[in-house]
PDB file of C-alpha atoms in Angstrom:
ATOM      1  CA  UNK A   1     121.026 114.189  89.022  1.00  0.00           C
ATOM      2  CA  UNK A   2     117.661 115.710  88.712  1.00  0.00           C
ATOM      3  CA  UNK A   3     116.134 115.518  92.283  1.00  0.00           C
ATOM      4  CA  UNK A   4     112.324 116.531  92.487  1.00  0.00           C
ATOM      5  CA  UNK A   5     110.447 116.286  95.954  1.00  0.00           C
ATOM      6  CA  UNK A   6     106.394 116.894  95.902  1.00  0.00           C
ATOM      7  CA  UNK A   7     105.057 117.861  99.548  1.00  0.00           C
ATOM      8  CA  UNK A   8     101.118 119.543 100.249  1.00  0.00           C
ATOM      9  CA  UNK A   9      98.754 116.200  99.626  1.00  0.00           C
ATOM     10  CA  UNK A  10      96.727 115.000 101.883  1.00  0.00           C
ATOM     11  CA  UNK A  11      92.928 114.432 103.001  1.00  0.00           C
ATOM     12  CA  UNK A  12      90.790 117.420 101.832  1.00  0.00           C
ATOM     13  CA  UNK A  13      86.775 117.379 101.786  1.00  0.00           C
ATOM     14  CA  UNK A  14      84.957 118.076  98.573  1.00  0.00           C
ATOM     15  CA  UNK A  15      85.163 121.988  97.981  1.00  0.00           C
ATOM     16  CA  UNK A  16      88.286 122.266  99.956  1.00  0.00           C
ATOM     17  CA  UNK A  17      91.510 123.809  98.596  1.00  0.00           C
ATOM     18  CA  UNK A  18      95.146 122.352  98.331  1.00  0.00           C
ATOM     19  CA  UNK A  19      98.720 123.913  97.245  1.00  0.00           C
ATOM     20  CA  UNK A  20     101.178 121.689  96.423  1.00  0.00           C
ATOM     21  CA  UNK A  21     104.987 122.194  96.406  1.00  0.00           C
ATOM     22  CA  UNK A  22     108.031 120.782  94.544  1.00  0.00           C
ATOM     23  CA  UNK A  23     111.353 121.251  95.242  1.00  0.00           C
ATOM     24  CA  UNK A  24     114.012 120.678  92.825  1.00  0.00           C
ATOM     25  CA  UNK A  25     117.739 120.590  92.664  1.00  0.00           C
ATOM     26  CA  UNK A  26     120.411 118.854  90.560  1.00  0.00           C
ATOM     27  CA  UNK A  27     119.682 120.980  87.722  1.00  0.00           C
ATOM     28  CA  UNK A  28     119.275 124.675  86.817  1.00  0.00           C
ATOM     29  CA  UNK A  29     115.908 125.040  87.504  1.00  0.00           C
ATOM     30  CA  UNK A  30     115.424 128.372  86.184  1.00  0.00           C
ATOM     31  CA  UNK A  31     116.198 127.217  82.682  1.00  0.00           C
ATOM     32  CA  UNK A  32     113.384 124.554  82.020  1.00  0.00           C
ATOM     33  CA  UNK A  33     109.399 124.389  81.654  1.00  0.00           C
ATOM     34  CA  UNK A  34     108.101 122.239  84.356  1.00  0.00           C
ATOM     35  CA  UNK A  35     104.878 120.556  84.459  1.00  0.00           C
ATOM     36  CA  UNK A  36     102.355 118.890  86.728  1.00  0.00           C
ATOM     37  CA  UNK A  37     100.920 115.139  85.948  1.00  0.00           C
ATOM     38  CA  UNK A  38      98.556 112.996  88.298  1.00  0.00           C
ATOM     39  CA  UNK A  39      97.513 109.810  88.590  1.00  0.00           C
ATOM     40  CA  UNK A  40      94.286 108.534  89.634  1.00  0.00           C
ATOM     41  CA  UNK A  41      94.039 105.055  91.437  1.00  0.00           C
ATOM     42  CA  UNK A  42      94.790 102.204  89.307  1.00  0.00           C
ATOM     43  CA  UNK A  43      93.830 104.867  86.082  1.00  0.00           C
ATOM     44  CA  UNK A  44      97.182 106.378  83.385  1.00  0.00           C
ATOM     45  CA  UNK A  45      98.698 109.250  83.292  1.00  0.00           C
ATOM     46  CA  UNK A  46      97.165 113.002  83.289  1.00  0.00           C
ATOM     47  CA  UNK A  47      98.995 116.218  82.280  1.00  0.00           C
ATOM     48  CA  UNK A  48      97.648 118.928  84.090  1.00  0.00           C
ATOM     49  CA  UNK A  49      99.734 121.883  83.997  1.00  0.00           C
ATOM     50  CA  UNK A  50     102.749 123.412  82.185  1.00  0.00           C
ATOM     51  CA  UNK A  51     104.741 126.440  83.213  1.00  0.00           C
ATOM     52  CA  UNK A  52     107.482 128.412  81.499  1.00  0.00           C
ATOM     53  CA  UNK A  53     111.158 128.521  82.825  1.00  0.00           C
ATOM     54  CA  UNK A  54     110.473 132.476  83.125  1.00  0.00           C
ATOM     55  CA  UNK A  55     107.051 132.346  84.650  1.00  0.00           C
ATOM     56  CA  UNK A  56     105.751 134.190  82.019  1.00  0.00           C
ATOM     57  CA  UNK A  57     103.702 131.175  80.282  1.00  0.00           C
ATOM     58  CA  UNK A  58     101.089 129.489  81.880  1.00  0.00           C
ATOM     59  CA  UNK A  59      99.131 126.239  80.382  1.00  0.00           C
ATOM     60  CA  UNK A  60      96.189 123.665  81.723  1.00  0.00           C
ATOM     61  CA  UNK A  61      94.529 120.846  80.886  1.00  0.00           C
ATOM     62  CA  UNK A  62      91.026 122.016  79.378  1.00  0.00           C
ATOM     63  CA  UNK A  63      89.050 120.561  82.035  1.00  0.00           C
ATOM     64  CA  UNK A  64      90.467 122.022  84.709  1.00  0.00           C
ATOM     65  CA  UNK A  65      90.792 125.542  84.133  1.00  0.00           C
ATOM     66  CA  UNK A  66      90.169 127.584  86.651  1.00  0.00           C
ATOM     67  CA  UNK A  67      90.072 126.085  89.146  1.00  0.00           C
ATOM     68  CA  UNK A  68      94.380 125.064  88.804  1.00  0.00           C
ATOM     69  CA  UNK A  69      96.729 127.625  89.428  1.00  0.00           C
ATOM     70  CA  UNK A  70     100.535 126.624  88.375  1.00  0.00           C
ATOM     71  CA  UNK A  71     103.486 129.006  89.523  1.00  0.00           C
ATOM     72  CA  UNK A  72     106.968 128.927  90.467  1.00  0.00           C
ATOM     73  CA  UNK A  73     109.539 130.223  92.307  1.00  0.00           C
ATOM     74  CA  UNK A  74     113.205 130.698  90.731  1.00  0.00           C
ATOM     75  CA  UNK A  75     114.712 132.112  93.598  1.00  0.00           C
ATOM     76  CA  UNK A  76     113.807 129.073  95.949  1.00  0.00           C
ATOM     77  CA  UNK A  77     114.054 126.629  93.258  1.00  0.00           C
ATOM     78  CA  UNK A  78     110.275 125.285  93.969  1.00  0.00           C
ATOM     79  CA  UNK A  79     107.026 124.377  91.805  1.00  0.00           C
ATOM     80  CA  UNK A  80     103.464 125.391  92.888  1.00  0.00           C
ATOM     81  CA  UNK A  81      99.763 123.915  92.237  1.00  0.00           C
ATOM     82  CA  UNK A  82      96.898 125.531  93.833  1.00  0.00           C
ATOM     83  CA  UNK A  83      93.969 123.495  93.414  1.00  0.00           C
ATOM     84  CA  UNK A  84      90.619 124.783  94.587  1.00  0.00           C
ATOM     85  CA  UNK A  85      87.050 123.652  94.554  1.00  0.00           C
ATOM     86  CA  UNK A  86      88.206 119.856  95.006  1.00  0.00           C
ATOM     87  CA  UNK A  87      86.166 117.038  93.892  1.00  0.00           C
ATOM     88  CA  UNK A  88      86.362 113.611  94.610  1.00  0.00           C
ATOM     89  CA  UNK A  89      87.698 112.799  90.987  1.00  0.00           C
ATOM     90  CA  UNK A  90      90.496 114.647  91.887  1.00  0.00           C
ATOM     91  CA  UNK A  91      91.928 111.919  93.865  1.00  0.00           C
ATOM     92  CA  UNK A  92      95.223 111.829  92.485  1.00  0.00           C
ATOM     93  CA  UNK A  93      98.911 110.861  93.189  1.00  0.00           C
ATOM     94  CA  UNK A  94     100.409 114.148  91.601  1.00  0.00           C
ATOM     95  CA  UNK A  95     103.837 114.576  90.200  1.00  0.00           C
ATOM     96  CA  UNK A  96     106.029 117.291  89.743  1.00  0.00           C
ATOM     97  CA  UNK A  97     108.181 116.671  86.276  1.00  0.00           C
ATOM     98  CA  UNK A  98     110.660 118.019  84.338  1.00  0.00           C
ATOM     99  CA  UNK A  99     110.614 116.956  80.555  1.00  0.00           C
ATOM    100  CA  UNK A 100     114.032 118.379  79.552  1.00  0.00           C
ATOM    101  CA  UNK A 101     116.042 117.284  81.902  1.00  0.00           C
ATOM    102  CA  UNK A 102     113.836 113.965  82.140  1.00  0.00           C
ATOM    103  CA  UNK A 103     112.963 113.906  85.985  1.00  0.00           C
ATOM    104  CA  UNK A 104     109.791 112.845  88.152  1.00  0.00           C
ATOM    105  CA  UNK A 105     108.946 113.304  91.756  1.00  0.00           C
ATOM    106  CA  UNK A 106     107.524 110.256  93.848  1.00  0.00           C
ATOM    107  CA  UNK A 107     104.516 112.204  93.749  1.00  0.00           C
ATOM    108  CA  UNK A 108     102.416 113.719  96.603  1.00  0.00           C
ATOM    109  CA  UNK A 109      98.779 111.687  97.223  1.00  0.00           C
ATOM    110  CA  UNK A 110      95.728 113.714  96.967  1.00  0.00           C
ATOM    111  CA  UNK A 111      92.804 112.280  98.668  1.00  0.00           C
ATOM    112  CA  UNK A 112      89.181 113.866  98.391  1.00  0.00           C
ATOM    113  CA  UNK A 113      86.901 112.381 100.398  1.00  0.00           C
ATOM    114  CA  UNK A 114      84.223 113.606 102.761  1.00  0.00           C
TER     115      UNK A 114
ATOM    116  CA  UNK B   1      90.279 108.991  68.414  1.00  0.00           C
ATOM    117  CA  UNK B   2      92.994 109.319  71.086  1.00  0.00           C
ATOM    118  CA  UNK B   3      95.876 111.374  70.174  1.00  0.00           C
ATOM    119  CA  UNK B   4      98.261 108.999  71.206  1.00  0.00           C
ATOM    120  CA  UNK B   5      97.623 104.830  71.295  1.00  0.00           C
ATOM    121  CA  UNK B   6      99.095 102.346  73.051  1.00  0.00           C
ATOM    122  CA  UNK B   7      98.409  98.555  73.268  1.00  0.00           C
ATOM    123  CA  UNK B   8      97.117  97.823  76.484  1.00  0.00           C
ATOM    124  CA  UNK B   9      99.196  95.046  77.200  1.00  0.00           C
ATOM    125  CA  UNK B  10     102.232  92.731  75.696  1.00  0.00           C
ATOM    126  CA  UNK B  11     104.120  90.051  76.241  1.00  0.00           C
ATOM    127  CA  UNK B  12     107.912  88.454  75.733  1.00  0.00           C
ATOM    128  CA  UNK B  13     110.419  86.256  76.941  1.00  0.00           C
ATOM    129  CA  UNK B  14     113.365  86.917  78.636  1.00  0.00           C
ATOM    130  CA  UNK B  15     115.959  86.944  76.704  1.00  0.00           C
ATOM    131  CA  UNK B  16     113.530  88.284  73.740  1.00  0.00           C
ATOM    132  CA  UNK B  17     113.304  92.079  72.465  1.00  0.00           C
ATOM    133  CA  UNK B  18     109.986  93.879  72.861  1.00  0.00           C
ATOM    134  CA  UNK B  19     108.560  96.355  70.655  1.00  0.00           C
ATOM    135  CA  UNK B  20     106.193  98.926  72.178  1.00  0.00           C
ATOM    136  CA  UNK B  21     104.117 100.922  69.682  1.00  0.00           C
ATOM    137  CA  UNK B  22     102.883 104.946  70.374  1.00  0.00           C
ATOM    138  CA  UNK B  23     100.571 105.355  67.299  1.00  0.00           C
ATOM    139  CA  UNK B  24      99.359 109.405  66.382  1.00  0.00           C
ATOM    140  CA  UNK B  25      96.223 109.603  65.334  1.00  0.00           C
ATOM    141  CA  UNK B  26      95.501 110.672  62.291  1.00  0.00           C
ATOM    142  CA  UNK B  27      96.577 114.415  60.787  1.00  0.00           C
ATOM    143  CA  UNK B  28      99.278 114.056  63.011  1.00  0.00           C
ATOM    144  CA  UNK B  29     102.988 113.527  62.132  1.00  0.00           C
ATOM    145  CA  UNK B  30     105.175 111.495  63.765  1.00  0.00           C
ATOM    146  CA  UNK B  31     107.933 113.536  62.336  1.00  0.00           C
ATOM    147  CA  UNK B  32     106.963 116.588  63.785  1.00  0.00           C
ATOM    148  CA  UNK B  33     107.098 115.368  67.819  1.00  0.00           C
ATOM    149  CA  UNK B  34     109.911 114.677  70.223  1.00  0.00           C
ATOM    150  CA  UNK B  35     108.369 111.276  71.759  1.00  0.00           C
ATOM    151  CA  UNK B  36     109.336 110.392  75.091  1.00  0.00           C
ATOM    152  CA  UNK B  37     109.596 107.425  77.236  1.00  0.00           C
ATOM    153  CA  UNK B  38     108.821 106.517  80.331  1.00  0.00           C
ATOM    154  CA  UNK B  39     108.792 103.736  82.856  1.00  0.00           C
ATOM    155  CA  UNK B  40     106.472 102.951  85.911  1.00  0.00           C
ATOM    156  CA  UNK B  41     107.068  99.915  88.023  1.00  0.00           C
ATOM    157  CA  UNK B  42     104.115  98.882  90.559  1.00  0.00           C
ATOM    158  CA  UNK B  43     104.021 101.288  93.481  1.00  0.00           C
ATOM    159  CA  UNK B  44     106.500 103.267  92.044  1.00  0.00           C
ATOM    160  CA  UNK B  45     106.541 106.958  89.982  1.00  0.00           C
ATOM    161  CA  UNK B  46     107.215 106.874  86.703  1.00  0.00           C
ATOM    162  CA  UNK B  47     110.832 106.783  85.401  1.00  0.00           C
ATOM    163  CA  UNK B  48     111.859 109.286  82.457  1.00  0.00           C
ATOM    164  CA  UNK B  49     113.626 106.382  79.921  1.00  0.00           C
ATOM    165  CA  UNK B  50     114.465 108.431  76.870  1.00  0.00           C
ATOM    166  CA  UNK B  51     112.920 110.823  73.801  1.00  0.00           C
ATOM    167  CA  UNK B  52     113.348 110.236  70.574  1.00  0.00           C
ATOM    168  CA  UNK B  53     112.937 112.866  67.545  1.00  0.00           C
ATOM    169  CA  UNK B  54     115.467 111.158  65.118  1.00  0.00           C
ATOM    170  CA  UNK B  55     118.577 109.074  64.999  1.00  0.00           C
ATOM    171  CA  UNK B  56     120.680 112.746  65.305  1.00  0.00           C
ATOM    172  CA  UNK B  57     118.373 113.889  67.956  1.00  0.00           C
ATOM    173  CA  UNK B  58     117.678 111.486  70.950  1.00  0.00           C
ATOM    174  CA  UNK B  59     118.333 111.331  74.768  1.00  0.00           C
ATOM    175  CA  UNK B  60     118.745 108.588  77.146  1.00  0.00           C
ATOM    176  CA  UNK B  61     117.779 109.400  80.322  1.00  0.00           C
ATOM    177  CA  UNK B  62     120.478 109.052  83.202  1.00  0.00           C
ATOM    178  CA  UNK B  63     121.550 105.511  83.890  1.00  0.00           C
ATOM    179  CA  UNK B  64     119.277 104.276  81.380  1.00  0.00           C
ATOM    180  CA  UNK B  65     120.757 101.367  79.787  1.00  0.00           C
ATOM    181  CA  UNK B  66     121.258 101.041  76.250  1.00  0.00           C
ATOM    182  CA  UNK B  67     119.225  98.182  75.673  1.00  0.00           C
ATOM    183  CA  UNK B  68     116.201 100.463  75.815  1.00  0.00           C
ATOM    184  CA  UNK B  69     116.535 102.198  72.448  1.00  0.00           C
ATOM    185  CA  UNK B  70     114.105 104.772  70.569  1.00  0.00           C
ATOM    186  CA  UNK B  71     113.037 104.897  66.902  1.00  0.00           C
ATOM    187  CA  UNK B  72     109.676 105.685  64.497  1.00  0.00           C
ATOM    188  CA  UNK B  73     107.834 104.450  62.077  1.00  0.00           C
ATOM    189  CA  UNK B  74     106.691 107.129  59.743  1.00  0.00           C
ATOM    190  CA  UNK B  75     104.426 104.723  57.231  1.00  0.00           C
ATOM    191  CA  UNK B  76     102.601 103.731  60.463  1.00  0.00           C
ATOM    192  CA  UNK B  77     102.701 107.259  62.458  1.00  0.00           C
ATOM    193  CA  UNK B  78     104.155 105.709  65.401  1.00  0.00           C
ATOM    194  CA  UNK B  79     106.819 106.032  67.713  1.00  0.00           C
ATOM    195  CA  UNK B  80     108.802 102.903  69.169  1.00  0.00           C
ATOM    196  CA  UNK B  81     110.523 101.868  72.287  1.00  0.00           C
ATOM    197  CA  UNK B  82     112.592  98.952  71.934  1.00  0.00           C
ATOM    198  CA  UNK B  83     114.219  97.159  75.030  1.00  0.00           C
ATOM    199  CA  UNK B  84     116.241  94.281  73.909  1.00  0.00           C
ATOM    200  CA  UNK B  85     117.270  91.533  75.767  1.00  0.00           C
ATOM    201  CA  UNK B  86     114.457  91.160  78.194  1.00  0.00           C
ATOM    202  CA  UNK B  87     114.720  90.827  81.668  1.00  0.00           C
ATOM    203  CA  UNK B  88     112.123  90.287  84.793  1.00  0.00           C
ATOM    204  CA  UNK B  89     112.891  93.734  85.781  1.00  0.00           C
ATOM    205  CA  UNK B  90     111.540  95.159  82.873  1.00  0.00           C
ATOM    206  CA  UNK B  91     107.888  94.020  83.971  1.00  0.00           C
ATOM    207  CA  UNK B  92     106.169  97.310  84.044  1.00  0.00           C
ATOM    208  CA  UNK B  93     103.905  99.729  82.396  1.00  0.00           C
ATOM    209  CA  UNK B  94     105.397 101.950  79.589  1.00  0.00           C
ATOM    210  CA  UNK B  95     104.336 104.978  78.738  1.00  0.00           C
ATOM    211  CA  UNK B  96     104.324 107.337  75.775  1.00  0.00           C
ATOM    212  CA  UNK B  97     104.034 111.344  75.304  1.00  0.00           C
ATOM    213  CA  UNK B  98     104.145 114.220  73.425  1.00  0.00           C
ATOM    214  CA  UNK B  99     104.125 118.162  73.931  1.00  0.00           C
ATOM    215  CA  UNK B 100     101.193 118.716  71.970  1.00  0.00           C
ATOM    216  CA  UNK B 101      99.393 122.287  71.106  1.00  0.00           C
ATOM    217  CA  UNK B 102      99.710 125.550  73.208  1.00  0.00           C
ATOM    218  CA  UNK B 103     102.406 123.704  75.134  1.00  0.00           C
ATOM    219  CA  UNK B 104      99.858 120.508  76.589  1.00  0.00           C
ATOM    220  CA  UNK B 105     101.482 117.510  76.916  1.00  0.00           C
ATOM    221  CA  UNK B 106      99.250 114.198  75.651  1.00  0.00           C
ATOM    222  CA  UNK B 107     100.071 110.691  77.167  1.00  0.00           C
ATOM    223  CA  UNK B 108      99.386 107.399  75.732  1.00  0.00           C
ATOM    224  CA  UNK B 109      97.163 105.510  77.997  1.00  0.00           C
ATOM    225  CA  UNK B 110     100.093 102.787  78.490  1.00  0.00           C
ATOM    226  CA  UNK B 111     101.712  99.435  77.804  1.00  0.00           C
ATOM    227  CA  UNK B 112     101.332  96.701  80.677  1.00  0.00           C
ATOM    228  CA  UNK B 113     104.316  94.531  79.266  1.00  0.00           C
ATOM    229  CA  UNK B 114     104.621  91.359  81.124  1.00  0.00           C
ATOM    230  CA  UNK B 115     107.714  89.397  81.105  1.00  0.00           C
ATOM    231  CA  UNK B 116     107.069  85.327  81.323  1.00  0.00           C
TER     232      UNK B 116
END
């Protein structure tokens, strides 16, 4: 069973930085694209960020480019977002998710407040 | 025009079956895009239900039961999740996407479906 655990979120002031860490088992991680979504309060769902299995392919939502860094680690199994110049908009539960196999995180709450 | 359009909200019986519509905007095929499925109860994360590309190439998601079933409409550019035989537990919002261009993923903004 896919197992995805987001860690990293927390209270950050505005123009603060953040990484943000998945780790996933109960699947062969190094196979599969993996991708970061968040959620602002009460608001749908965002993509952010997409990464290939390999690394080697890196995608962002136009808004935030930039200023998101997605990476990954094969060897350790584990999903990264670096998120820098924070803004209060970015309040956000964010998710770690894998679309193939289907699999979502209970998310990691980003608060940006001063 | 949004890429991808939900209704904001529905509503059925118990008992009933509930169609949920994902609509492409226009230009865009239907038939072209894996559509997938997923489920967020209040105060939860969402939960991956399914995709659906055609009839010969679907997935449920693990312990997904079969009542929650995938399909298209190609005259009206949508995608459907049907959940048949309605039950409280299926109060949530539903949720639609696509892997779009250069590997972005669009959501629909989301179904509220109330069951009363």
């Amino acid at each position: 069973e896919v197992l995805l655990v987001e860690s990293g979120g927390g209270l950050v002031q505005p123009g603060g930085s953040l990484r943000l860490s998945c780790a996933a088992s109960g699947f062969t991680f190094s196979r599969y694209w993996m991708t970061w979504v968040r959620q602002a309060p009460g608001k749908g769902l965002e993509w952010v960020a997409n990464i290939k299995s390999d690394g080697s392919e890196k995608y962002y939502v136009d808004s935030e480019k930039g200023r998101f860094t997605i990476s990954r680690d094969n060897a350790k199994n584990s999903l990264y977002l670096q998120i820098t110049s924070l803004r209060v908009d970015d309040t956000a539960v964010y998710y770690c998710v894998t679309f193939t196999p289907g699999g979502w995180g209970q998310g990691t709450l980003v608060t940006v407040s001063s | 025009q949004a890429v991808l359009t939900q209704p904001s909200s529905l509503s059925a019986s118990p008992g009933a079956s509930a169609s949920l519509t994902c609509t492409l905007r226009s230009g865009i095929s239907v038939g072209t895009y894996n559509i997938y499925w997923y489920q967020q109860k209040s105060g939860s994360p969402p939960q991956y239900l399914l995709r659906y590309k055609s009839d010969s190439d679907k997935q449920q998601g693990s312990g997904v039961p079969s009542r929650f079933s995938g399909s298209k409409d190609a005259s009206a550019n949508a995608g459907i999740l049907l959940i048949s035989g309605l039950q409280s537990e299926d109060e949530a919002d539903y949720y639609c996407a696509i892997w779009y261009s250069s590997a972005s993923v669009i959501f629909g903004g989301g179904t509220k479906l109330t069951v009363l």
